[in-house]
Tab-separated table of C-alpha atoms in Angstrom:
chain	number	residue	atom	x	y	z
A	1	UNK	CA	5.009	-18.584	14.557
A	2	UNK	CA	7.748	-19.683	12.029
A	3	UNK	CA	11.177	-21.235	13.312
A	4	UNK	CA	14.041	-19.413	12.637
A	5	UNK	CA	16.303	-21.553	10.583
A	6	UNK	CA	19.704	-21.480	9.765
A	7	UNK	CA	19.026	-22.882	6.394
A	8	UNK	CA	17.125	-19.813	5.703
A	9	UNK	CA	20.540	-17.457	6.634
A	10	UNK	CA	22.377	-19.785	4.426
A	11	UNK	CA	20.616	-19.118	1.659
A	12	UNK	CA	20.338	-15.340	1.747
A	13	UNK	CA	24.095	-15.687	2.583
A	14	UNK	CA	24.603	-17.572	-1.263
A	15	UNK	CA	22.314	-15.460	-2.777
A	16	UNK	CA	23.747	-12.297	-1.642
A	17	UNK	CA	27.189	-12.894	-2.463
A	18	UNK	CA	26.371	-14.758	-5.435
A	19	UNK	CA	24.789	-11.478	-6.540
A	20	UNK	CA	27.802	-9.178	-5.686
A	21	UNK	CA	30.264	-11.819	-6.984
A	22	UNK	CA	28.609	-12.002	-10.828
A	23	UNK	CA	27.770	-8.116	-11.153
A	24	UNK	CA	31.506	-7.449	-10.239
A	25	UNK	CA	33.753	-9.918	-12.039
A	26	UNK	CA	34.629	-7.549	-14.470
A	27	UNK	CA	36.988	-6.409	-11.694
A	28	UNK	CA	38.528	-9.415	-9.890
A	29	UNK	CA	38.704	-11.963	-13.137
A	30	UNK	CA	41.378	-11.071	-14.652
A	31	UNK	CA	43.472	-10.900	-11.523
A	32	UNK	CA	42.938	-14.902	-11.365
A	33	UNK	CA	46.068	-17.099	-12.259
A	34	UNK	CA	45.651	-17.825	-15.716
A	35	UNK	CA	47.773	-20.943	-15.626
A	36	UNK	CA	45.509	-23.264	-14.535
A	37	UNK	CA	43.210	-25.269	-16.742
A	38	UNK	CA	40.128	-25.211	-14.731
A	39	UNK	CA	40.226	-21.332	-13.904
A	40	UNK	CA	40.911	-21.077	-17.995
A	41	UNK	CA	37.454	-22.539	-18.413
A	42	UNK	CA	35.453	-20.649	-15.762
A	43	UNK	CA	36.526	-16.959	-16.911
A	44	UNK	CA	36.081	-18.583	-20.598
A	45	UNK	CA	32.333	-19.695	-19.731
A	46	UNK	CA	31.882	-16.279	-17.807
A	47	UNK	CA	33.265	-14.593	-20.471
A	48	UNK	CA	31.172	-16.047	-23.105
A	49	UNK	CA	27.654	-16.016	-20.838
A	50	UNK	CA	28.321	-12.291	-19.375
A	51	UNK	CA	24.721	-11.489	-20.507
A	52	UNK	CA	23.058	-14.427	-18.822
A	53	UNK	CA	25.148	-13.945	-15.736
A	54	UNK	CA	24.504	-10.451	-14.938
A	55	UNK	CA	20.913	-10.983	-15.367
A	56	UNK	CA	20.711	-13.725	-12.823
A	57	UNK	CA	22.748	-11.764	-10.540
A	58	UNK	CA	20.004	-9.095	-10.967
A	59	UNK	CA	17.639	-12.120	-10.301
A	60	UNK	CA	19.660	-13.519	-7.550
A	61	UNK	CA	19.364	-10.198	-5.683
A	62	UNK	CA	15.619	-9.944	-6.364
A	63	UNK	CA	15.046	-13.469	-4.626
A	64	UNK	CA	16.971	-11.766	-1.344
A	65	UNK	CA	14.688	-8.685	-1.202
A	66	UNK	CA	11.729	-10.461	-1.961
A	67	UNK	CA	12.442	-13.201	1.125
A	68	UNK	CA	14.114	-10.633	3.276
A	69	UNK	CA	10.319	-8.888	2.704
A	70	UNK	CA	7.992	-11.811	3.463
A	71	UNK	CA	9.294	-12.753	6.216
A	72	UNK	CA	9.288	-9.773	8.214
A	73	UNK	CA	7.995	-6.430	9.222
A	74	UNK	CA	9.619	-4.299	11.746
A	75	UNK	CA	10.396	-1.048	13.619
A	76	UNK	CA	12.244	1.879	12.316
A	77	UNK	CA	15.893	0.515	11.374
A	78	UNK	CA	17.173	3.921	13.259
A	79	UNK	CA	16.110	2.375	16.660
A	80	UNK	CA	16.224	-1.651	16.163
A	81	UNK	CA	18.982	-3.865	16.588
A	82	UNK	CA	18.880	-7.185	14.160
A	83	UNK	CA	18.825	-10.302	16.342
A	84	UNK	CA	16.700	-9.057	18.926
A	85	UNK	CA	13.129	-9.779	19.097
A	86	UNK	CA	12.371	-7.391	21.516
A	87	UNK	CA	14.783	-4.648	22.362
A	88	UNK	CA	15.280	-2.274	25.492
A	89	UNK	CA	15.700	1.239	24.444
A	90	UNK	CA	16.041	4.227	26.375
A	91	UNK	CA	14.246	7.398	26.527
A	92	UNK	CA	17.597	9.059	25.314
A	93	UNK	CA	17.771	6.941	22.153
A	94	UNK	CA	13.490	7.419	21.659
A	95	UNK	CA	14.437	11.058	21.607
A	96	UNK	CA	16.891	10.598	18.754
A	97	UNK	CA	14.823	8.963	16.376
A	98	UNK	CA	12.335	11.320	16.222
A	99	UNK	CA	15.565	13.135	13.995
A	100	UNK	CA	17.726	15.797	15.024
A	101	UNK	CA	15.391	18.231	15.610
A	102	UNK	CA	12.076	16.083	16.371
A	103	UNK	CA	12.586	15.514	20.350
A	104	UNK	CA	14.344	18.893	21.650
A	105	UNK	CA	11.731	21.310	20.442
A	106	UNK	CA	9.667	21.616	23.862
A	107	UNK	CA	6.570	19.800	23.715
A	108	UNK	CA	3.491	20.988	23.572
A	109	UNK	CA	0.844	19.273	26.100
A	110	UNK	CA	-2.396	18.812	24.376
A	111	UNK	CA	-3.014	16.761	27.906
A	112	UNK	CA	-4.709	13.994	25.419
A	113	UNK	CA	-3.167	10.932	27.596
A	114	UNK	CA	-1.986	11.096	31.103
A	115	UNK	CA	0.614	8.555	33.565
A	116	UNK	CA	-2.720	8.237	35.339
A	117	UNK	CA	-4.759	6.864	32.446
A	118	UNK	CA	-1.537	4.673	31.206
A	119	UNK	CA	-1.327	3.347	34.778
A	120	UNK	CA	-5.466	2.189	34.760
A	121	UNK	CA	-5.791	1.419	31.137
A	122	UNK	CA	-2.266	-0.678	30.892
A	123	UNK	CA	-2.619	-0.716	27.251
A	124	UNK	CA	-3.043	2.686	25.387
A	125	UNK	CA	-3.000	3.256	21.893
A	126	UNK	CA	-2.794	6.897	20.499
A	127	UNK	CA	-4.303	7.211	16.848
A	128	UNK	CA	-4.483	9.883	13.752
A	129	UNK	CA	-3.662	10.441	11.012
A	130	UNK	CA	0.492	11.640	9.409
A	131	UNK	CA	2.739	13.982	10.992
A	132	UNK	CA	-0.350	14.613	13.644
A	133	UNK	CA	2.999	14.293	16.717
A	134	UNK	CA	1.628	10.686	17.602
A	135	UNK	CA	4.893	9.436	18.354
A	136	UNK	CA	6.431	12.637	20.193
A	137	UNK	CA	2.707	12.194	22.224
A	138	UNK	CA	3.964	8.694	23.262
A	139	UNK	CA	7.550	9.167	24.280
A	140	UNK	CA	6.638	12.326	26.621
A	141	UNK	CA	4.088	9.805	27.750
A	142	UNK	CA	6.845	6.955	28.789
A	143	UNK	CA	8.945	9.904	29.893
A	144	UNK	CA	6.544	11.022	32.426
A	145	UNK	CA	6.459	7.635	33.347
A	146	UNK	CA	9.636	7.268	33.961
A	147	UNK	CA	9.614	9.947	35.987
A	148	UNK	CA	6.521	9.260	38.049
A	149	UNK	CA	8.486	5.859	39.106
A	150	UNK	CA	5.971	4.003	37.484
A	151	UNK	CA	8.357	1.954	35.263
A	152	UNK	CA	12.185	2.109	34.557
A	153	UNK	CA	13.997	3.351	31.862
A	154	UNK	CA	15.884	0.291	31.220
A	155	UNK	CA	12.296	-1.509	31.495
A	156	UNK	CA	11.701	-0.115	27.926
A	157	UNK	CA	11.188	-2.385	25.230
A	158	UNK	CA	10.767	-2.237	21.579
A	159	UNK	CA	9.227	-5.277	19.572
A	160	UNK	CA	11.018	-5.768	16.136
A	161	UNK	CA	11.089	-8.334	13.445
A	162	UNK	CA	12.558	-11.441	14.666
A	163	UNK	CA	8.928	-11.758	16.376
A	164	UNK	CA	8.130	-14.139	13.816
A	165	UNK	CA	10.536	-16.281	14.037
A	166	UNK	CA	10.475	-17.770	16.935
A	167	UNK	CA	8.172	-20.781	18.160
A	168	UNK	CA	6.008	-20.102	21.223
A	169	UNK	CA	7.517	-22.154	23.750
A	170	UNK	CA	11.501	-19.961	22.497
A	171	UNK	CA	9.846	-16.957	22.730
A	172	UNK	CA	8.371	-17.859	26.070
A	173	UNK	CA	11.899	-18.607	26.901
A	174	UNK	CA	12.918	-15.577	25.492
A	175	UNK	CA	10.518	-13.196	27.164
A	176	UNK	CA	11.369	-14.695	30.492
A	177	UNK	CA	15.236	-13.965	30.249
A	178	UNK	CA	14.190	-10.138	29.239
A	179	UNK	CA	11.689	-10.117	31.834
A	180	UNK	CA	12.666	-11.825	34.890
A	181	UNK	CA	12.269	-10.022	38.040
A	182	UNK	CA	11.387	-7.156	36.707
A	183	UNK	CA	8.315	-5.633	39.086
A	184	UNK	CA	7.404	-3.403	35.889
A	185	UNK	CA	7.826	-3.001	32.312
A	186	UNK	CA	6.446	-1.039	28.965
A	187	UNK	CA	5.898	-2.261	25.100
A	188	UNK	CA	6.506	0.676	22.823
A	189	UNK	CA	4.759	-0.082	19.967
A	190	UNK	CA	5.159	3.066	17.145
A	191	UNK	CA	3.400	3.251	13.621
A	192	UNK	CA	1.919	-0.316	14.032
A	193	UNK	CA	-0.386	-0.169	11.240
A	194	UNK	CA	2.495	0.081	8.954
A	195	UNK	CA	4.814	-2.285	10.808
A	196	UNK	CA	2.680	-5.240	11.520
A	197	UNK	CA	0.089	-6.860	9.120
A	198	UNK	CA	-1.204	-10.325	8.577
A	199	UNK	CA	0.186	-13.230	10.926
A	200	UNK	CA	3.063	-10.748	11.951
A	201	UNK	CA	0.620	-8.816	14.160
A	202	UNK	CA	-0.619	-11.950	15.605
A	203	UNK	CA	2.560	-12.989	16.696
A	204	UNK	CA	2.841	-9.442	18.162
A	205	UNK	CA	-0.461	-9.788	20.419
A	206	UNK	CA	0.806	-13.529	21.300
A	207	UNK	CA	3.948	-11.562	22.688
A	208	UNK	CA	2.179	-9.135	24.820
A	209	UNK	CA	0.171	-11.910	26.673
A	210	UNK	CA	3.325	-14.011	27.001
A	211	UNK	CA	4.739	-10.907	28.438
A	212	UNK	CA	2.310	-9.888	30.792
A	213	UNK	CA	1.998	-13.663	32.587
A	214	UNK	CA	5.558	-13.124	33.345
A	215	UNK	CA	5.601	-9.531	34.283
A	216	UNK	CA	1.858	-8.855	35.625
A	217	UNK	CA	2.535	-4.817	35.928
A	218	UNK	CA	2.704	-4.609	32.372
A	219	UNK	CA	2.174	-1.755	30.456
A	220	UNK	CA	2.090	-1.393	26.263
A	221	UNK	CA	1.610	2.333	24.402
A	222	UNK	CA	1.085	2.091	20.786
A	223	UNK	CA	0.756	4.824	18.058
A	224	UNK	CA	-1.293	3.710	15.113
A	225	UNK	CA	-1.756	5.787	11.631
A	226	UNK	CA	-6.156	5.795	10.865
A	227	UNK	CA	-5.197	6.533	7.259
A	228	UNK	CA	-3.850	3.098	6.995
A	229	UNK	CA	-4.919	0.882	9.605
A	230	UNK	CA	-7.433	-2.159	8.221
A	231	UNK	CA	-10.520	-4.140	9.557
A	232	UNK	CA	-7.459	-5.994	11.541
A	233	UNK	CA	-5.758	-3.916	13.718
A	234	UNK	CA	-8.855	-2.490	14.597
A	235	UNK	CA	-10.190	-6.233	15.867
A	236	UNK	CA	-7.035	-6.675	17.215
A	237	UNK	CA	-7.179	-3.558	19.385
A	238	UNK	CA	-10.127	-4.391	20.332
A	239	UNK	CA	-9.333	-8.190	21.170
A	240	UNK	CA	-6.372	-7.311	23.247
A	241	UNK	CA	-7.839	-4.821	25.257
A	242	UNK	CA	-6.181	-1.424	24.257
A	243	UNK	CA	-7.679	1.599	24.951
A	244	UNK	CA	-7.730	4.484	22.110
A	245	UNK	CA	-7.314	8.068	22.745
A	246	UNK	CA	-7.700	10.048	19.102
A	247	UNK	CA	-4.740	13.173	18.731
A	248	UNK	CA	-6.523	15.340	16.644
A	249	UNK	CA	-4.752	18.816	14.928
A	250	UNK	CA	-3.383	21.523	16.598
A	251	UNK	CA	-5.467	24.319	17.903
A	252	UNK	CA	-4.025	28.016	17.413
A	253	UNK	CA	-3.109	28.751	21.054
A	254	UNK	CA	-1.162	25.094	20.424
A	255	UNK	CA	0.490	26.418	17.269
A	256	UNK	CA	1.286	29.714	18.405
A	257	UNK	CA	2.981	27.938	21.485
A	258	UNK	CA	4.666	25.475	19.209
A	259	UNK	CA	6.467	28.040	16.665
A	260	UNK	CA	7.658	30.197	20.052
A	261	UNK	CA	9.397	27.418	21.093
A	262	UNK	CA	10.466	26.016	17.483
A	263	UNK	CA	11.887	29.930	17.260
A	264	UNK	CA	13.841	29.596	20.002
A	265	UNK	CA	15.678	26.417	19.671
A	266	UNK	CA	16.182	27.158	15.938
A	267	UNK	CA	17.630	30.661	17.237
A	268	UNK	CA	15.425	32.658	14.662
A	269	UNK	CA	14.704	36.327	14.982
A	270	UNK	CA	10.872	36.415	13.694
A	271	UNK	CA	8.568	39.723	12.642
A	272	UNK	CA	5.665	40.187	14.658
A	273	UNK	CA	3.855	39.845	10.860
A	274	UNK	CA	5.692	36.681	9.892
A	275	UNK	CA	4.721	34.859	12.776
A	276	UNK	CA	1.068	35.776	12.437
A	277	UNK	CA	1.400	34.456	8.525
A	278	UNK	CA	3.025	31.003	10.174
A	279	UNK	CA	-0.118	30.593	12.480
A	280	UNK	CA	-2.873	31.686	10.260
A	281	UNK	CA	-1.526	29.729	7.123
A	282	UNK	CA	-0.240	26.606	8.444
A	283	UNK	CA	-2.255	23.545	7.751
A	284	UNK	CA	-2.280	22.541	12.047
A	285	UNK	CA	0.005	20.006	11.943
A	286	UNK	CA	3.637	20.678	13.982
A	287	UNK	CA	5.519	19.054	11.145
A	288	UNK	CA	4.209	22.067	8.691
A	289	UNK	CA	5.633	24.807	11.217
A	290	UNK	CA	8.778	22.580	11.674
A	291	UNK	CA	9.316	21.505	8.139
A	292	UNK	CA	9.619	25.463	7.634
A	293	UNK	CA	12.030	26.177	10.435
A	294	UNK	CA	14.060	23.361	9.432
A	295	UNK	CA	14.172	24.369	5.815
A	296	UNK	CA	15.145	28.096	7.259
A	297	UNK	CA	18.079	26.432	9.600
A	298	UNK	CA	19.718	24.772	6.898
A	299	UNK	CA	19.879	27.427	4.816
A	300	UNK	CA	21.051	29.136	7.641
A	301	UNK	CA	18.214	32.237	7.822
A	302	UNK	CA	18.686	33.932	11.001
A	303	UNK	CA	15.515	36.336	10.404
A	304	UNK	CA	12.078	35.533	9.477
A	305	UNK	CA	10.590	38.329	7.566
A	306	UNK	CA	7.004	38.511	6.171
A	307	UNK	CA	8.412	37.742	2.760
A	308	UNK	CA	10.159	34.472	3.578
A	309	UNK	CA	6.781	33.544	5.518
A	310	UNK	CA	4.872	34.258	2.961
A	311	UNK	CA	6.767	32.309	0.285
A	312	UNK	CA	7.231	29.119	2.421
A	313	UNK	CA	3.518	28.715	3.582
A	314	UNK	CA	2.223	28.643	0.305
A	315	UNK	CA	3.740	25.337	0.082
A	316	UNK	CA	1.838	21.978	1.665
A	317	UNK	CA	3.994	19.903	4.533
A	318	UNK	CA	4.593	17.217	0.924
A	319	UNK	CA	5.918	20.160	-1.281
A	320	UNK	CA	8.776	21.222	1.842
A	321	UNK	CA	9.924	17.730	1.835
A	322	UNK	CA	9.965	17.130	-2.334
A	323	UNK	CA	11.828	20.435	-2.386
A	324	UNK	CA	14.448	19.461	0.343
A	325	UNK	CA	14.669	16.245	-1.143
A	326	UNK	CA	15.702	18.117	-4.584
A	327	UNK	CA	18.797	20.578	-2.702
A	328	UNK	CA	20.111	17.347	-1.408
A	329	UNK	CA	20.160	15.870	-4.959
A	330	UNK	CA	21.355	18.852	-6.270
A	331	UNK	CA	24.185	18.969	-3.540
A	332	UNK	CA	25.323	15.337	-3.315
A	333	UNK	CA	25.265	13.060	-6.165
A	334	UNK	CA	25.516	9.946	-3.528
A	335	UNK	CA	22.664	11.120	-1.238
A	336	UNK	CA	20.666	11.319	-4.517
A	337	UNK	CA	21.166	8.244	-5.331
A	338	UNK	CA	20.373	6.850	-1.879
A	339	UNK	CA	17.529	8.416	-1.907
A	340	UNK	CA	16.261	6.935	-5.185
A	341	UNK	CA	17.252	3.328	-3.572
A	342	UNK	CA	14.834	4.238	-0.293
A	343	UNK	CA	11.717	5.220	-2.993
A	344	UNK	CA	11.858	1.822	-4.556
A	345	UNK	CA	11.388	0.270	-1.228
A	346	UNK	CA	9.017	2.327	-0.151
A	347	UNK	CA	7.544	1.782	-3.584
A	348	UNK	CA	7.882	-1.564	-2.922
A	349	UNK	CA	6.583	-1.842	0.717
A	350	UNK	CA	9.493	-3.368	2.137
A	351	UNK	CA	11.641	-2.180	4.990
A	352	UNK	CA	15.101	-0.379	3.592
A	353	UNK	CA	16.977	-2.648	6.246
A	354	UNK	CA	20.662	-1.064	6.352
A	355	UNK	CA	22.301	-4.065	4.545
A	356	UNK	CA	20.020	-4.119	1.642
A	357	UNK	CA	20.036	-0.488	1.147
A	358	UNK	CA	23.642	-0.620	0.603
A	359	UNK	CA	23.498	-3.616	-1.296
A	360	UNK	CA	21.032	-2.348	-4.068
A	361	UNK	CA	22.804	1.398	-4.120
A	362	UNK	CA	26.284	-0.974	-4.723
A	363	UNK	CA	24.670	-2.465	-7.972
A	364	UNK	CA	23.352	0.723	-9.125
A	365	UNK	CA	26.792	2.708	-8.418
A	366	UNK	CA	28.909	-0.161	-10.057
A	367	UNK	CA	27.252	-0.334	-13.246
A	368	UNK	CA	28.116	3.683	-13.079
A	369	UNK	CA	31.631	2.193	-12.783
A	370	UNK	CA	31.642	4.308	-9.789
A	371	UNK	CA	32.518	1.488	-7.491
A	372	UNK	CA	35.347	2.998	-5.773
A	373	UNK	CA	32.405	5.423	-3.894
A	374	UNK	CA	30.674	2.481	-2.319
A	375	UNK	CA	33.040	2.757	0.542
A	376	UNK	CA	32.170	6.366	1.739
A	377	UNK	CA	28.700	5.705	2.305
């Protein structure tokens, strides 16, 4: 595992305010007192090299990313909290990240994994592939644990990025101050194909066995995408003992129970024909039959008639969200623009940490000479 040093902060420190510092001294050099020889000669040479300078600001800020990137991987940003390594979370806040509406449409129980299984197994991993309800699977899971007294809620723990940077004996140190004398406790583990590659999912396993020396009633649930996982998660599944139980698509007694209840917590009047056009057409997935309520909630539709049904399941689960994305653009210029920031890390494969997200959008908005915005977001 790599140390965490401070030099390391330092230098991301420099970097990024060297980067906002040189892409914005249009604005704050010519407020500087002119009188002085020395200041004479810096907005002279920063005159005279504007060019150069705002390309190595552009430079500067690429360094950051890049770093910020290799040496991490972690969790959604909407449920991690920087400086933690491994992170209690409730059941509450697990509920809210699935999105507004993700976690209070009632679930449907496709009875694929069990408290019983969890509390033989210990170590469960549920797999698919996208939008299959993998992670909605694994928090009613740790719910009904909860409930069934076999863990705590505050025993909940995410893993997030600062796993890396810790040596073995500090995070044994570490694990021991989260765990101690705790008679149970639970890993949630979600998306970890696409969270936790190379040596970063090796310092992940290393934490689990830490873990469960310290606390022996461990327990770790995992969802895991098979349309990206590699030859390595699937040996490291395999090394550390996790059992896999597949979640496969929706059946039609699933989907017709999944749009009553979507129906009702969306408060949508549907025809008896426009719900049969929803379960015949949809591609078995909940997101598809959500994605379409959704879409029908913002734009506040009240009534589903055959012709609305018809017209939004001709589109693919893809096409819903490429359209949404386009009404936001078309409705605020700033949440376009964020948006465009989140595709080139995605594009990118790195993690749109807060910070950097707001960083990048600030470089694009200034050279708009829309600076004064930056502050709203």
């Amino acid at each position: 595992m790599q140390k965490k040093t401070r030099a390391g902060y330092i230098v991301a420190i420099f970097l990024f305010t060297l980067f906002l510092a040189l892409l914005t001294h249009s604005f704050w050099l010519p407020f500087l007192p002119q009188q002085i020889t020395f200041i004479k000669g810096v907005v002279a040479f920063i005159e005279e090299h504007s060019g150069f300078l705002e390309g190595s600001a552009v430079i500067a800020g690429a360094i950051l990313l890049v770093w910020n990137a290799l040496r991490n991987r972690l969790l959604p940003p909407s449920i991690t909290i920087e400086g933690e390594f491994l992170q209690s979370v409730t059941i509450k806040e697990l509920r809210e990240s699935l999105g507004k509406w993700g976690g209070q449409v009632k679930w449907v129980d496709r009875e694929i994994l069990t408290v019983e299984d969890l509390r033989r197994k210990k170590r469960v991993a549920l797999k698919g592939t996208m939008k299959l309800g993998k992670t909605r699977e694994a928090i009613e899971l740790i719910s009904k644990a909860i409930e069934s007294d076999l863990i705590l809620d505050r025993n909940v723990f995410l893993p997030s990025y600062f796993i890396g940077q810790n040596s073995v004996v500090s995070m044994q140190h570490l694990l021991e101050e989260k765990l101690y004398n705790k008679t149970s406790a639970l890993i949630f583990i979600d998306d970890l194909s696409h969270h936790f590659n190379g040596e970063i999912l090796d310092d992940l396993g290393d934490i689990i066995e830490i873990a469960e020396k310290i606390c022996s009633n461990l327990f770790v649930v995992i969802t895991i995408r098979t349309d990206q996982w590699n030859k390595q998660h699937r040996n490291w599944l395999r090394t550390h003992g996790v059992t896999q139980y597949k979640v496969g698509f929706f059946n039609k007694s699933q989907i017709e129970l999944l749009l009553e209840n979507a129906l009702e917590l969306f408060k949508i009047d549907a025809e008896p024909e426009a719900k049969q056009i929803l379960i015949n057409k949809n591609d078995r997935t909940p997101e598809h039959i959500l994605s379409v309520l959704r879409q029908l909630n913002v734009n506040q539709v009240n009534r589903l008639t055959v012709m609305i049904a018809t017209s939004q399941m001709g589109y693919e689960t893809k096409m819903i969200w490429f359209n949404n994305r386009r009404q936001i653009a078309r409705e605020n210029e700033i949440a376009s623009e964020i948006i465009q920031v989140l595709s080139v890390f995605h594009a990118s494969g790195l993690v749109p940490l807060k910070h950097l997200v707001r960083a990048f959008f600030s470089l694009n908005w200034i050279q708009a000479n829309n600076w004064w915005q930056i502050f709203s977001i």
